[in-house]
Amino acid sequence: MANGWTPERRARQAMLIQQWRPWEKSTGPISADGKAVASRNAWKGGFRPLMRDLTKELREQDRVRREILE
């Protein structure tokens, strides 16, 4: 394989991961600070949405202005 993962290496790695069971060790945030940080992971706010809304409003105003001038 071009990426260096032969079938034997892949099988060995799968066996090791089954032994390590890393999914049992992941707990997610525990502290209040950690939970606060994690709660913002999906936040899509900030400057960009404001600019998008402003652009939408300006386009609408321009459309209305053109209708009036016709």
C-alpha positions in Angstrom: 0.0 0.0 0.0 1.2 3.5 -0.7 0.4 4.8 2.8 2.5 2.2 4.6 -0.4 0.3 6.1 0.0 -3.3 5.0 -2.8 -5.8 5.8 -0.6 -7.3 8.6 0.1 -3.9 10.1 -3.5 -2.9 10.0 -4.6 -6.2 11.7 -1.9 -5.8 14.4 -3.0 -2.2 15.0 -6.7 -3.3 15.2 -5.8 -5.9 17.8 -3.8 -3.5 19.9 -6.6 -0.9 19.9 -9.0 -3.7 21.0 -6.7 -4.4 23.9 -6.2 -0.7 24.8 -9.9 0.1 24.5 -9.3 3.9 24.4 -13.1 4.6 24.1 -13.5 3.5 27.7 -11.0 6.0 28.9 -12.5 9.1 27.2 -14.7 10.9 29.6 -15.2 14.3 28.1 -15.0 17.5 30.1 -15.2 17.0 33.9 -14.4 20.4 35.4 -16.8 23.4 35.1 -14.2 25.2 33.1 -13.8 22.3 30.7 -17.6 22.0 30.3 -17.8 25.7 29.6 -15.2 25.4 26.8 -16.8 22.3 25.3 -20.2 23.9 25.3 -18.9 26.5 22.8 -17.6 23.9 20.3 -20.5 24.2 17.9 -20.9 28.0 18.3 -21.1 29.7 14.9 -21.4 33.3 16.1 -19.1 36.2 15.8 -18.5 38.8 13.1 -19.3 36.6 10.1 -23.0 36.1 10.8 -23.5 39.8 11.4 -21.8 40.7 8.1 -24.0 38.1 6.3 -27.2 39.6 7.8 -26.0 43.1 6.9 -25.3 42.1 3.3 -28.7 40.5 3.0 -30.4 43.7 4.3 -28.4 45.8 1.9 -29.3 43.6 -1.1 -33.0 43.9 -0.1 -32.7 47.7 0.1 -31.0 47.8 -3.3 -33.8 45.7 -4.8 -36.5 47.9 -3.4 -34.6 51.1 -4.6 -34.4 49.7 -8.1 -38.2 48.8 -8.1 -39.0 52.4 -7.1 -36.8 53.9 -9.8 -38.3 51.9 -12.6 
